[in-house]
JSON list of C-alpha atoms and ligand atoms in Angstrom, two decimals:
[
{"chain": "P", "resi": 764, "resn": "UNK", "atom": "CA", "xyz": [-12.60, -14.91, -13.75]},
{"chain": "P", "resi": 765, "resn": "UNK", "atom": "CA", "xyz": [-12.00, -11.97, -11.41]},
{"chain": "P", "resi": 766, "resn": "UNK", "atom": "CA", "xyz": [-14.74, -13.19, -9.12]},
{"chain": "P", "resi": 767, "resn": "UNK", "atom": "CA", "xyz": [-13.11, -16.63, -8.89]},
{"chain": "P", "resi": 768, "resn": "UNK", "atom": "CA", "xyz": [-9.68, -15.11, -8.33]},
{"chain": "P", "resi": 769, "resn": "UNK", "atom": "CA", "xyz": [-11.00, -12.89, -5.55]},
{"chain": "P", "resi": 770, "resn": "UNK", "atom": "CA", "xyz": [-12.68, -15.86, -3.89]},
{"chain": "P", "resi": 771, "resn": "UNK", "atom": "CA", "xyz": [-9.40, -17.80, -4.08]},
{"chain": "P", "resi": 772, "resn": "UNK", "atom": "CA", "xyz": [-7.35, -14.95, -2.61]},
{"chain": "P", "resi": 773, "resn": "UNK", "atom": "CA", "xyz": [-9.89, -14.46, 0.19]},
{"chain": "P", "resi": 774, "resn": "UNK", "atom": "CA", "xyz": [-9.74, -18.17, 0.95]},
{"chain": "P", "resi": 775, "resn": "UNK", "atom": "CA", "xyz": [-5.93, -18.04, 1.06]},
{"chain": "P", "resi": 776, "resn": "UNK", "atom": "CA", "xyz": [-6.12, -15.07, 3.44]},
{"chain": "P", "resi": 777, "resn": "UNK", "atom": "CA", "xyz": [-8.48, -17.04, 5.66]},
{"chain": "P", "resi": 778, "resn": "UNK", "atom": "CA", "xyz": [-6.09, -20.00, 5.66]},
{"chain": "P", "resi": 779, "resn": "UNK", "atom": "CA", "xyz": [-3.06, -17.87, 6.49]},
{"chain": "P", "resi": 780, "resn": "UNK", "atom": "CA", "xyz": [-4.98, -16.28, 9.34]},
{"chain": "P", "resi": 781, "resn": "UNK", "atom": "CA", "xyz": [-6.07, -19.64, 10.64]},
{"chain": "P", "resi": 782, "resn": "UNK", "atom": "CA", "xyz": [-2.50, -20.94, 10.52]},
{"chain": "P", "resi": 783, "resn": "UNK", "atom": "CA", "xyz": [-1.22, -17.97, 12.51]},
{"chain": "P", "resi": 784, "resn": "UNK", "atom": "CA", "xyz": [-4.13, -17.60, 14.92]},
{"chain": "P", "resi": 785, "resn": "UNK", "atom": "CA", "xyz": [-5.30, -14.29, 13.49]},
{"chain": "P", "resi": 786, "resn": "UNK", "atom": "CA", "xyz": [-8.77, -12.95, 12.79]},
{"chain": "P", "resi": 787, "resn": "UNK", "atom": "CA", "xyz": [-9.32, -12.49, 9.02]},
{"chain": "P", "resi": 788, "resn": "UNK", "atom": "CA", "xyz": [-11.08, -9.22, 9.86]},
{"chain": "P", "resi": 789, "resn": "UNK", "atom": "CA", "xyz": [-7.66, -7.81, 10.78]},
{"chain": "P", "resi": 790, "resn": "UNK", "atom": "CA", "xyz": [-6.47, -8.19, 7.19]},
{"chain": "P", "resi": 791, "resn": "UNK", "atom": "CA", "xyz": [-7.60, -5.91, 4.36]},
{"chain": "P", "resi": 792, "resn": "UNK", "atom": "CA", "xyz": [-7.31, -7.17, 0.82]},
{"chain": "P", "resi": 793, "resn": "UNK", "atom": "CA", "xyz": [-6.17, -4.29, -1.36]},
{"chain": "P", "resi": 794, "resn": "UNK", "atom": "CA", "xyz": [-6.83, -5.07, -5.03]},
{"chain": "P", "resi": 795, "resn": "UNK", "atom": "CA", "xyz": [-3.96, -3.51, -6.97]},
{"chain": "P", "resi": 796, "resn": "UNK", "atom": "CA", "xyz": [-5.66, -2.33, -10.15]},
{"chain": "P", "resi": 797, "resn": "UNK", "atom": "CA", "xyz": [-2.83, -0.35, -11.80]},
{"chain": "P", "resi": 798, "resn": "UNK", "atom": "CA", "xyz": [-2.97, -0.48, -15.63]},
{"chain": "P", "resi": 799, "resn": "UNK", "atom": "CA", "xyz": [-6.46, -2.05, -15.47]},
{"chain": "P", "resi": 800, "resn": "UNK", "atom": "CA", "xyz": [-9.37, -0.20, -17.13]},
{"chain": "P", "resi": 801, "resn": "UNK", "atom": "CA", "xyz": [-12.34, 0.95, -15.04]},
{"chain": "P", "resi": 802, "resn": "UNK", "atom": "CA", "xyz": [-14.54, -1.84, -16.43]},
{"chain": "P", "resi": 803, "resn": "UNK", "atom": "CA", "xyz": [-12.24, -4.40, -14.83]},
{"chain": "P", "resi": 804, "resn": "UNK", "atom": "CA", "xyz": [-12.34, -2.61, -11.48]},
{"chain": "P", "resi": 805, "resn": "UNK", "atom": "CA", "xyz": [-16.11, -2.55, -11.75]},
{"chain": "P", "resi": 806, "resn": "UNK", "atom": "CA", "xyz": [-16.11, -6.32, -12.05]},
{"chain": "P", "resi": 807, "resn": "UNK", "atom": "CA", "xyz": [-14.09, -6.60, -8.83]},
{"chain": "P", "resi": 808, "resn": "UNK", "atom": "CA", "xyz": [-16.42, -4.09, -7.19]},
{"chain": "P", "resi": 809, "resn": "UNK", "atom": "CA", "xyz": [-19.44, -6.21, -8.07]},
{"chain": "P", "resi": 810, "resn": "UNK", "atom": "CA", "xyz": [-17.62, -9.21, -6.61]},
{"chain": "P", "resi": 811, "resn": "UNK", "atom": "CA", "xyz": [-17.58, -7.29, -3.33]},
{"chain": "P", "resi": 812, "resn": "UNK", "atom": "CA", "xyz": [-14.16, -5.63, -3.36]},
{"chain": "P", "resi": 813, "resn": "UNK", "atom": "CA", "xyz": [-14.06, -2.07, -2.04]},
{"chain": "P", "resi": 814, "resn": "UNK", "atom": "CA", "xyz": [-10.35, -1.25, -1.56]},
{"chain": "P", "resi": 815, "resn": "UNK", "atom": "CA", "xyz": [-8.26, -0.53, -4.66]},
{"chain": "P", "resi": 816, "resn": "UNK", "atom": "CA", "xyz": [-4.57, 0.33, -4.90]},
{"chain": "P", "resi": 817, "resn": "UNK", "atom": "CA", "xyz": [-3.06, 2.44, -7.66]},
{"chain": "P", "resi": 818, "resn": "UNK", "atom": "CA", "xyz": [0.54, 3.51, -8.18]},
{"chain": "P", "resi": 819, "resn": "UNK", "atom": "CA", "xyz": [-0.06, 6.52, -10.44]},
{"chain": "P", "resi": 820, "resn": "UNK", "atom": "CA", "xyz": [-1.83, 9.77, -9.61]},
{"chain": "P", "resi": 821, "resn": "UNK", "atom": "CA", "xyz": [-3.24, 9.94, -13.13]},
{"chain": "P", "resi": 822, "resn": "UNK", "atom": "CA", "xyz": [-4.96, 6.58, -12.83]},
{"chain": "P", "resi": 823, "resn": "UNK", "atom": "CA", "xyz": [-6.66, 7.57, -9.58]},
{"chain": "P", "resi": 824, "resn": "UNK", "atom": "CA", "xyz": [-7.83, 10.80, -11.18]},
{"chain": "P", "resi": 825, "resn": "UNK", "atom": "CA", "xyz": [-9.15, 8.96, -14.24]},
{"chain": "P", "resi": 826, "resn": "UNK", "atom": "CA", "xyz": [-10.85, 6.09, -12.47]},
{"chain": "P", "resi": 827, "resn": "UNK", "atom": "CA", "xyz": [-12.24, 7.55, -9.25]},
{"chain": "P", "resi": 828, "resn": "UNK", "atom": "CA", "xyz": [-14.86, 9.85, -10.87]},
{"chain": "P", "resi": 829, "resn": "UNK", "atom": "CA", "xyz": [-16.37, 7.06, -13.00]},
{"chain": "P", "resi": 830, "resn": "UNK", "atom": "CA", "xyz": [-16.52, 4.37, -10.31]},
{"chain": "P", "resi": 831, "resn": "UNK", "atom": "CA", "xyz": [-18.78, 4.06, -7.23]},
{"chain": "P", "resi": 832, "resn": "UNK", "atom": "CA", "xyz": [-18.23, 6.59, -4.46]},
{"chain": "P", "resi": 833, "resn": "UNK", "atom": "CA", "xyz": [-17.83, 4.02, -1.69]},
{"chain": "P", "resi": 834, "resn": "UNK", "atom": "CA", "xyz": [-14.54, 2.72, -3.11]},
{"chain": "P", "resi": 835, "resn": "UNK", "atom": "CA", "xyz": [-11.52, 3.27, -0.89]},
{"chain": "P", "resi": 836, "resn": "UNK", "atom": "CA", "xyz": [-8.57, 4.38, -3.00]},
{"chain": "P", "resi": 837, "resn": "UNK", "atom": "CA", "xyz": [-5.02, 3.74, -1.80]},
{"chain": "P", "resi": 838, "resn": "UNK", "atom": "CA", "xyz": [-1.95, 5.37, -3.27]},
{"chain": "P", "resi": 839, "resn": "UNK", "atom": "CA", "xyz": [0.78, 2.74, -3.24]},
{"chain": "P", "resi": 840, "resn": "UNK", "atom": "CA", "xyz": [3.31, 4.09, -5.74]},
{"chain": "P", "resi": 841, "resn": "UNK", "atom": "CA", "xyz": [6.08, 6.65, -5.63]},
{"chain": "P", "resi": 842, "resn": "UNK", "atom": "CA", "xyz": [4.46, 10.06, -5.21]},
{"chain": "P", "resi": 843, "resn": "UNK", "atom": "CA", "xyz": [5.90, 13.27, -6.60]},
{"chain": "P", "resi": 844, "resn": "UNK", "atom": "CA", "xyz": [5.40, 16.34, -4.47]},
{"chain": "P", "resi": 845, "resn": "UNK", "atom": "CA", "xyz": [3.86, 18.40, -7.28]},
{"chain": "P", "resi": 846, "resn": "UNK", "atom": "CA", "xyz": [1.09, 15.80, -7.67]},
{"chain": "P", "resi": 847, "resn": "UNK", "atom": "CA", "xyz": [0.05, 15.53, -4.02]},
{"chain": "P", "resi": 848, "resn": "UNK", "atom": "CA", "xyz": [-2.60, 18.21, -4.48]},
{"chain": "P", "resi": 849, "resn": "UNK", "atom": "CA", "xyz": [-4.51, 16.10, -7.01]},
{"chain": "P", "resi": 850, "resn": "UNK", "atom": "CA", "xyz": [-5.10, 13.12, -4.75]},
{"chain": "P", "resi": 851, "resn": "UNK", "atom": "CA", "xyz": [-4.78, 14.15, -1.12]},
{"chain": "P", "resi": 852, "resn": "UNK", "atom": "CA", "xyz": [-8.56, 14.42, -0.73]},
{"chain": "P", "resi": 853, "resn": "UNK", "atom": "CA", "xyz": [-9.33, 11.36, -2.89]},
{"chain": "P", "resi": 854, "resn": "UNK", "atom": "CA", "xyz": [-7.36, 8.61, -1.20]},
{"chain": "P", "resi": 855, "resn": "UNK", "atom": "CA", "xyz": [-7.90, 7.06, 2.21]},
{"chain": "P", "resi": 856, "resn": "UNK", "atom": "CA", "xyz": [-4.26, 6.07, 2.72]},
{"chain": "P", "resi": 857, "resn": "UNK", "atom": "CA", "xyz": [-0.93, 7.00, 1.13]},
{"chain": "P", "resi": 858, "resn": "UNK", "atom": "CA", "xyz": [1.40, 4.00, 1.55]},
{"chain": "P", "resi": 859, "resn": "UNK", "atom": "CA", "xyz": [4.51, 5.48, -0.02]},
{"chain": "P", "resi": 860, "resn": "UNK", "atom": "CA", "xyz": [5.85, 8.29, 2.15]},
{"chain": "P", "resi": 861, "resn": "UNK", "atom": "CA", "xyz": [9.63, 8.09, 2.34]},
{"chain": "P", "resi": 862, "resn": "UNK", "atom": "CA", "xyz": [10.82, 11.65, 2.90]},
{"chain": "P", "resi": 863, "resn": "UNK", "atom": "CA", "xyz": [10.07, 14.59, 5.16]},
{"chain": "P", "resi": 864, "resn": "UNK", "atom": "CA", "xyz": [9.71, 16.88, 2.14]},
{"chain": "P", "resi": 865, "resn": "UNK", "atom": "CA", "xyz": [6.93, 14.73, 0.72]},
{"chain": "P", "resi": 866, "resn": "UNK", "atom": "CA", "xyz": [5.22, 14.56, 4.13]},
{"chain": "P", "resi": 867, "resn": "UNK", "atom": "CA", "xyz": [5.42, 18.36, 4.43]},
{"chain": "P", "resi": 868, "resn": "UNK", "atom": "CA", "xyz": [3.71, 18.77, 1.07]},
{"chain": "P", "resi": 869, "resn": "UNK", "atom": "CA", "xyz": [0.99, 16.29, 2.06]},
{"chain": "P", "resi": 870, "resn": "UNK", "atom": "CA", "xyz": [0.49, 18.24, 5.30]},
{"chain": "P", "resi": 871, "resn": "UNK", "atom": "CA", "xyz": [0.16, 21.54, 3.41]},
{"chain": "P", "resi": 872, "resn": "UNK", "atom": "CA", "xyz": [-2.22, 20.23, 0.76]},
{"chain": "P", "resi": 873, "resn": "UNK", "atom": "CA", "xyz": [-4.37, 18.37, 3.30]},
{"chain": "P", "resi": 874, "resn": "UNK", "atom": "CA", "xyz": [-4.69, 21.63, 5.24]},
{"chain": "P", "resi": 875, "resn": "UNK", "atom": "CA", "xyz": [-5.76, 23.49, 2.11]},
{"chain": "P", "resi": 876, "resn": "UNK", "atom": "CA", "xyz": [-8.37, 20.88, 1.26]},
{"chain": "P", "resi": 877, "resn": "UNK", "atom": "CA", "xyz": [-9.57, 20.64, 4.89]},
{"chain": "P", "resi": 878, "resn": "UNK", "atom": "CA", "xyz": [-8.86, 16.92, 5.15]},
{"chain": "P", "resi": 879, "resn": "UNK", "atom": "CA", "xyz": [-6.67, 14.81, 7.41]},
{"chain": "P", "resi": 880, "resn": "UNK", "atom": "CA", "xyz": [-4.21, 12.60, 5.52]},
{"chain": "P", "resi": 881, "resn": "UNK", "atom": "CA", "xyz": [-3.39, 9.12, 6.79]},
{"chain": "P", "resi": 882, "resn": "UNK", "atom": "CA", "xyz": [-0.02, 7.80, 5.65]},
{"chain": "P", "resi": 883, "resn": "UNK", "atom": "CA", "xyz": [2.38, 4.90, 5.97]},
{"chain": "P", "resi": 884, "resn": "UNK", "atom": "CA", "xyz": [6.14, 5.24, 6.02]},
{"chain": "P", "resi": 885, "resn": "UNK", "atom": "CA", "xyz": [7.62, 3.16, 3.20]},
{"chain": "P", "resi": 886, "resn": "UNK", "atom": "CA", "xyz": [10.65, 1.16, 4.31]},
{"chain": "P", "resi": 887, "resn": "UNK", "atom": "CA", "xyz": [13.25, -0.19, 1.89]},
{"chain": "P", "resi": 888, "resn": "UNK", "atom": "CA", "xyz": [13.45, -3.34, 3.91]},
{"chain": "P", "resi": 889, "resn": "UNK", "atom": "CA", "xyz": [16.02, -5.27, 1.90]},
{"chain": "P", "resi": 890, "resn": "UNK", "atom": "CA", "xyz": [18.05, -2.12, 1.16]},
{"chain": "P", "resi": 891, "resn": "UNK", "atom": "CA", "xyz": [17.62, -2.64, -2.59]},
{"chain": "P", "resi": 892, "resn": "UNK", "atom": "CA", "xyz": [19.04, 0.11, -4.80]},
{"chain": "P", "resi": 893, "resn": "UNK", "atom": "CA", "xyz": [16.12, -0.13, -7.20]},
{"chain": "P", "resi": 894, "resn": "UNK", "atom": "CA", "xyz": [13.49, 0.45, -4.54]},
{"chain": "P", "resi": 895, "resn": "UNK", "atom": "CA", "xyz": [12.00, 3.50, -2.92]},
{"chain": "P", "resi": 896, "resn": "UNK", "atom": "CA", "xyz": [11.65, 3.75, 0.83]},
{"chain": "P", "resi": 897, "resn": "UNK", "atom": "CA", "xyz": [13.61, 4.93, 3.82]},
{"chain": "P", "resi": 898, "resn": "UNK", "atom": "CA", "xyz": [16.36, 2.77, 5.33]},
{"chain": "P", "resi": 899, "resn": "UNK", "atom": "CA", "xyz": [15.16, 0.64, 8.27]},
{"chain": "P", "resi": 900, "resn": "UNK", "atom": "CA", "xyz": [17.44, 2.46, 10.73]},
{"chain": "P", "resi": 901, "resn": "UNK", "atom": "CA", "xyz": [16.07, 5.87, 9.66]},
{"chain": "P", "resi": 902, "resn": "UNK", "atom": "CA", "xyz": [12.41, 4.92, 9.84]},
{"chain": "P", "resi": 903, "resn": "UNK", "atom": "CA", "xyz": [11.74, 5.91, 13.45]},
{"chain": "P", "resi": 904, "resn": "UNK", "atom": "CA", "xyz": [13.40, 9.28, 12.98]},
{"chain": "P", "resi": 905, "resn": "UNK", "atom": "CA", "xyz": [11.30, 10.07, 9.91]},
{"chain": "P", "resi": 906, "resn": "UNK", "atom": "CA", "xyz": [8.09, 8.94, 11.62]},
{"chain": "P", "resi": 907, "resn": "UNK", "atom": "CA", "xyz": [8.87, 11.22, 14.59]},
{"chain": "P", "resi": 908, "resn": "UNK", "atom": "CA", "xyz": [9.43, 14.21, 12.29]},
{"chain": "P", "resi": 909, "resn": "UNK", "atom": "CA", "xyz": [6.24, 13.57, 10.32]},
{"chain": "P", "resi": 910, "resn": "UNK", "atom": "CA", "xyz": [4.26, 13.22, 13.55]},
{"chain": "P", "resi": 911, "resn": "UNK", "atom": "CA", "xyz": [4.93, 16.89, 14.36]},
{"chain": "P", "resi": 912, "resn": "UNK", "atom": "CA", "xyz": [3.21, 18.11, 11.19]},
{"chain": "P", "resi": 913, "resn": "UNK", "atom": "CA", "xyz": [-0.47, 19.12, 11.13]},
{"chain": "P", "resi": 914, "resn": "UNK", "atom": "CA", "xyz": [-3.15, 17.33, 9.05]},
{"chain": "P", "resi": 915, "resn": "UNK", "atom": "CA", "xyz": [-1.03, 14.22, 8.53]},
{"chain": "P", "resi": 916, "resn": "UNK", "atom": "CA", "xyz": [-1.11, 11.04, 10.60]},
{"chain": "P", "resi": 917, "resn": "UNK", "atom": "CA", "xyz": [1.34, 8.14, 10.65]},
{"chain": "P", "resi": 918, "resn": "UNK", "atom": "CA", "xyz": [-0.66, 4.92, 10.72]},
{"chain": "P", "resi": 919, "resn": "UNK", "atom": "CA", "xyz": [2.04, 2.31, 10.15]},
{"chain": "P", "resi": 920, "resn": "UNK", "atom": "CA", "xyz": [4.64, 0.96, 7.75]},
{"chain": "P", "resi": 921, "resn": "UNK", "atom": "CA", "xyz": [4.69, -0.26, 4.16]},
{"chain": "P", "resi": 922, "resn": "UNK", "atom": "CA", "xyz": [7.29, -2.43, 2.44]},
{"chain": "P", "resi": 923, "resn": "UNK", "atom": "CA", "xyz": [7.86, -3.96, -0.97]},
{"chain": "P", "resi": 924, "resn": "UNK", "atom": "CA", "xyz": [9.85, -7.15, -0.41]},
{"chain": "P", "resi": 925, "resn": "UNK", "atom": "CA", "xyz": [12.29, -8.43, -3.03]},
{"chain": "P", "resi": 926, "resn": "UNK", "atom": "CA", "xyz": [11.05, -10.42, -5.99]},
{"chain": "P", "resi": 927, "resn": "UNK", "atom": "CA", "xyz": [11.67, -14.05, -5.10]},
{"chain": "P", "resi": 928, "resn": "UNK", "atom": "CA", "xyz": [10.67, -17.48, -6.39]},
{"chain": "P", "resi": 929, "resn": "UNK", "atom": "CA", "xyz": [10.11, -18.91, -2.93]},
{"chain": "P", "resi": 930, "resn": "UNK", "atom": "CA", "xyz": [7.96, -16.69, -0.65]},
{"chain": "P", "resi": 931, "resn": "UNK", "atom": "CA", "xyz": [9.71, -18.20, 2.38]},
{"chain": "P", "resi": 932, "resn": "UNK", "atom": "CA", "xyz": [12.77, -16.18, 1.35]},
{"chain": "P", "resi": 933, "resn": "UNK", "atom": "CA", "xyz": [10.85, -13.02, 2.27]},
{"chain": "P", "resi": 934, "resn": "UNK", "atom": "CA", "xyz": [9.71, -14.16, 5.70]},
{"chain": "P", "resi": 935, "resn": "UNK", "atom": "CA", "xyz": [12.75, -12.59, 7.37]},
{"chain": "P", "resi": 936, "resn": "UNK", "atom": "CA", "xyz": [11.91, -9.21, 5.79]},
{"chain": "P", "resi": 937, "resn": "UNK", "atom": "CA", "xyz": [8.30, -9.32, 6.97]},
{"chain": "P", "resi": 938, "resn": "UNK", "atom": "CA", "xyz": [9.57, -10.16, 10.44]},
{"chain": "P", "resi": 939, "resn": "UNK", "atom": "CA", "xyz": [11.93, -7.18, 10.27]},
{"chain": "P", "resi": 940, "resn": "UNK", "atom": "CA", "xyz": [9.08, -4.85, 9.36]},
{"chain": "P", "resi": 941, "resn": "UNK", "atom": "CA", "xyz": [6.95, -6.21, 12.18]},
{"chain": "P", "resi": 942, "resn": "UNK", "atom": "CA", "xyz": [9.78, -5.82, 14.69]},
{"chain": "P", "resi": 943, "resn": "UNK", "atom": "CA", "xyz": [10.47, -2.31, 13.46]},
{"chain": "P", "resi": 944, "resn": "UNK", "atom": "CA", "xyz": [6.79, -1.41, 13.98]},
{"chain": "P", "resi": 945, "resn": "UNK", "atom": "CA", "xyz": [6.94, -2.76, 17.54]},
{"chain": "P", "resi": 946, "resn": "UNK", "atom": "CA", "xyz": [10.06, -0.68, 18.26]},
{"chain": "P", "resi": 947, "resn": "UNK", "atom": "CA", "xyz": [8.42, 2.48, 16.92]},
{"chain": "P", "resi": 948, "resn": "UNK", "atom": "CA", "xyz": [5.17, 1.78, 18.78]},
{"chain": "P", "resi": 949, "resn": "UNK", "atom": "CA", "xyz": [7.18, 1.56, 22.00]},
{"chain": "P", "resi": 950, "resn": "UNK", "atom": "CA", "xyz": [8.33, 5.14, 21.55]},
{"chain": "P", "resi": 951, "resn": "UNK", "atom": "CA", "xyz": [4.72, 5.90, 22.50]},
{"chain": "P", "resi": 952, "resn": "UNK", "atom": "CA", "xyz": [4.53, 9.13, 20.57]},
{"chain": "P", "resi": 953, "resn": "UNK", "atom": "CA", "xyz": [1.44, 11.23, 19.90]},
{"chain": "P", "resi": 954, "resn": "UNK", "atom": "CA", "xyz": [0.27, 11.01, 16.30]},
{"chain": "P", "resi": 955, "resn": "UNK", "atom": "CA", "xyz": [2.15, 7.80, 15.55]},
{"chain": "P", "resi": 956, "resn": "UNK", "atom": "CA", "xyz": [0.22, 4.57, 15.29]},
{"chain": "P", "resi": 957, "resn": "UNK", "atom": "CA", "xyz": [1.77, 1.36, 14.04]},
{"chain": "P", "resi": 958, "resn": "UNK", "atom": "CA", "xyz": [-1.58, -0.39, 13.59]},
{"chain": "P", "resi": 959, "resn": "UNK", "atom": "CA", "xyz": [-1.18, -0.82, 9.83]},
{"chain": "P", "resi": 960, "resn": "UNK", "atom": "CA", "xyz": [1.43, -3.03, 8.18]},
{"chain": "P", "resi": 961, "resn": "UNK", "atom": "CA", "xyz": [1.10, -2.99, 4.38]},
{"chain": "P", "resi": 962, "resn": "UNK", "atom": "CA", "xyz": [3.20, -5.89, 3.13]},
{"chain": "P", "resi": 963, "resn": "UNK", "atom": "CA", "xyz": [2.82, -8.92, 0.90]},
{"chain": "P", "resi": 964, "resn": "UNK", "atom": "CA", "xyz": [1.95, -9.11, -2.81]},
{"chain": "P", "resi": 965, "resn": "UNK", "atom": "CA", "xyz": [0.68, -11.90, -5.09]},
{"chain": "P", "resi": 966, "resn": "UNK", "atom": "CA", "xyz": [3.78, -14.05, -4.62]},
{"chain": "P", "resi": 967, "resn": "UNK", "atom": "CA", "xyz": [4.11, -13.82, -0.86]},
{"chain": "P", "resi": 968, "resn": "UNK", "atom": "CA", "xyz": [0.98, -12.43, 0.83]},
{"chain": "P", "resi": 969, "resn": "UNK", "atom": "CA", "xyz": [0.28, -15.58, 2.83]},
{"chain": "P", "resi": 970, "resn": "UNK", "atom": "CA", "xyz": [3.72, -15.46, 4.46]},
{"chain": "P", "resi": 971, "resn": "UNK", "atom": "CA", "xyz": [3.25, -11.71, 5.06]},
{"chain": "P", "resi": 972, "resn": "UNK", "atom": "CA", "xyz": [-0.04, -12.39, 6.88]},
{"chain": "P", "resi": 973, "resn": "UNK", "atom": "CA", "xyz": [1.63, -15.00, 9.05]},
{"chain": "P", "resi": 974, "resn": "UNK", "atom": "CA", "xyz": [4.15, -12.33, 10.03]},
{"chain": "P", "resi": 975, "resn": "UNK", "atom": "CA", "xyz": [1.58, -9.64, 10.85]},
{"chain": "P", "resi": 976, "resn": "UNK", "atom": "CA", "xyz": [0.46, -7.88, 7.64]},
{"chain": "P", "resi": 977, "resn": "UNK", "atom": "CA", "xyz": [-2.81, -5.96, 8.04]},
{"chain": "P", "resi": 978, "resn": "UNK", "atom": "CA", "xyz": [-3.02, -4.92, 4.37]},
{"chain": "P", "resi": 979, "resn": "UNK", "atom": "CA", "xyz": [-1.95, -7.21, 1.54]},
{"chain": "P", "resi": 980, "resn": "UNK", "atom": "CA", "xyz": [-1.57, -5.66, -1.92]},
{"chain": "P", "resi": 981, "resn": "UNK", "atom": "CA", "xyz": [-2.58, -8.20, -4.56]},
{"chain": "P", "resi": 982, "resn": "UNK", "atom": "CA", "xyz": [-2.63, -7.35, -8.27]},
{"chain": "P", "resi": 983, "resn": "UNK", "atom": "CA", "xyz": [-1.75, -10.26, -10.54]},
{"chain": "P", "resi": 984, "resn": "UNK", "atom": "CA", "xyz": [-3.49, -12.77, -8.27]},
{"chain": "P", "resi": 985, "resn": "UNK", "atom": "CA", "xyz": [-6.80, -10.98, -8.86]},
{"chain": "P", "resi": 986, "resn": "UNK", "atom": "CA", "xyz": [-6.56, -9.37, -12.28]},
{"chain": "P", "resi": 987, "resn": "UNK", "atom": "CA", "xyz": [-4.02, -11.58, -14.05]},
{"chain": "P", "resi": 988, "resn": "UNK", "atom": "CA", "xyz": [-0.81, -10.44, -15.72]},
{"chain": "P", "resi": 989, "resn": "UNK", "atom": "CA", "xyz": [-0.53, -6.73, -16.44]},
{"chain": "P", "resi": 990, "resn": "UNK", "atom": "CA", "xyz": [0.05, -5.55, -19.97]},
{"chain": "P", "resi": 991, "resn": "UNK", "atom": "CA", "xyz": [2.27, -2.48, -20.14]},
{"chain": "P", "resi": 992, "resn": "UNK", "atom": "CA", "xyz": [2.37, -2.72, -23.94]},
{"chain": "P", "resi": 993, "resn": "UNK", "atom": "CA", "xyz": [0.09, 0.17, -24.85]},
{"chain": "P", "resi": 994, "resn": "UNK", "atom": "CA", "xyz": [2.13, 2.56, -22.76]},
{"chain": "P", "resi": 995, "resn": "UNK", "atom": "CA", "xyz": [5.39, 1.50, -24.44]},
{"chain": "P", "resi": 996, "resn": "UNK", "atom": "CA", "xyz": [4.01, 2.21, -27.90]},
{"chain": "P", "resi": 997, "resn": "UNK", "atom": "CA", "xyz": [3.07, 5.76, -26.91]},
{"chain": "P", "resi": 998, "resn": "UNK", "atom": "CA", "xyz": [6.66, 6.82, -26.35]},
{"chain": "X", "resi": 1646, "resn": "PLP", "atom": "C1", "xyz": [2.11, -3.62, -8.52]},
{"chain": "X", "resi": 1646, "resn": "PLP", "atom": "C2", "xyz": [2.24, -3.54, -7.05]},
{"chain": "X", "resi": 1646, "resn": "PLP", "atom": "C3", "xyz": [1.70, -4.54, -6.21]},
{"chain": "X", "resi": 1646, "resn": "PLP", "atom": "C4", "xyz": [0.98, -5.77, -6.72]},
{"chain": "X", "resi": 1646, "resn": "PLP", "atom": "O1", "xyz": [1.86, -6.67, -7.30]},
{"chain": "X", "resi": 1646, "resn": "PLP", "atom": "P1", "xyz": [1.40, -8.14, -7.74]},
{"chain": "X", "resi": 1646, "resn": "PLP", "atom": "O2", "xyz": [2.65, -8.92, -7.74]},
{"chain": "X", "resi": 1646, "resn": "PLP", "atom": "O3", "xyz": [0.78, -8.01, -9.09]},
{"chain": "X", "resi": 1646, "resn": "PLP", "atom": "O4", "xyz": [0.42, -8.62, -6.74]},
{"chain": "X", "resi": 1646, "resn": "PLP", "atom": "C5", "xyz": [1.84, -4.38, -4.83]},
{"chain": "X", "resi": 1646, "resn": "PLP", "atom": "N1", "xyz": [2.46, -3.31, -4.31]},
{"chain": "X", "resi": 1646, "resn": "PLP", "atom": "C6", "xyz": [2.98, -2.34, -5.07]},
{"chain": "X", "resi": 1646, "resn": "PLP", "atom": "C7", "xyz": [3.67, -1.19, -4.42]},
{"chain": "X", "resi": 1646, "resn": "PLP", "atom": "C8", "xyz": [2.89, -2.42, -6.46]},
{"chain": "X", "resi": 1646, "resn": "PLP", "atom": "O5", "xyz": [3.43, -1.44, -7.20]}
]
């Protein structure tokens, strides 16, 4: 099942690239494996997937030691400062940086572990109360502040678009993120790259690719519906 789903998502990525004149090699499929057990990730690994996204530090710590070493782990969820030290040397990209205080902690912990941390600035693109991320108009300022810190490198932007029935409704937000990245790139600052745009999920990744996404984060479309049940019953 997972193998078929992956093949379908890859085909959709290819189509979206074709439609927008892009090279599919520019787009990374990040399999969002939160709540899934390691055995399920293994299945995706054997179907050729190497990039996995998790939104909890604990899940990265549990899964990374028991799965193959060539997996690229991405932290895509809200990150608490006191947990940075557990994952800073285990993930290849932190998508969810939305404050200078968090960036400072990442900088410190990366220094201690002798690694360089690549990060994205998370933008609350539709200004939703329920979402994390910095306001669009504050994004450049935050990126400029982070760029001054050692051992941390701004590689682009990340956004979680609103939940919508029709993916076309999110096109304007993906365009906004793209335009914001162009504006920030034009500041031409050392230690800020806008090469990575992490946007688009199961419901809208094809539209996101048409508007410039370089990483799409797909969970349900690969692994099926998530079951949060077991966690509820532990409370
Ligand atoms: C869960 C999650 C996804 C994947 O969502 P699907 O709709 O299942 O594809 C993508 N990005 C973030 C930040 C998530 O938390």
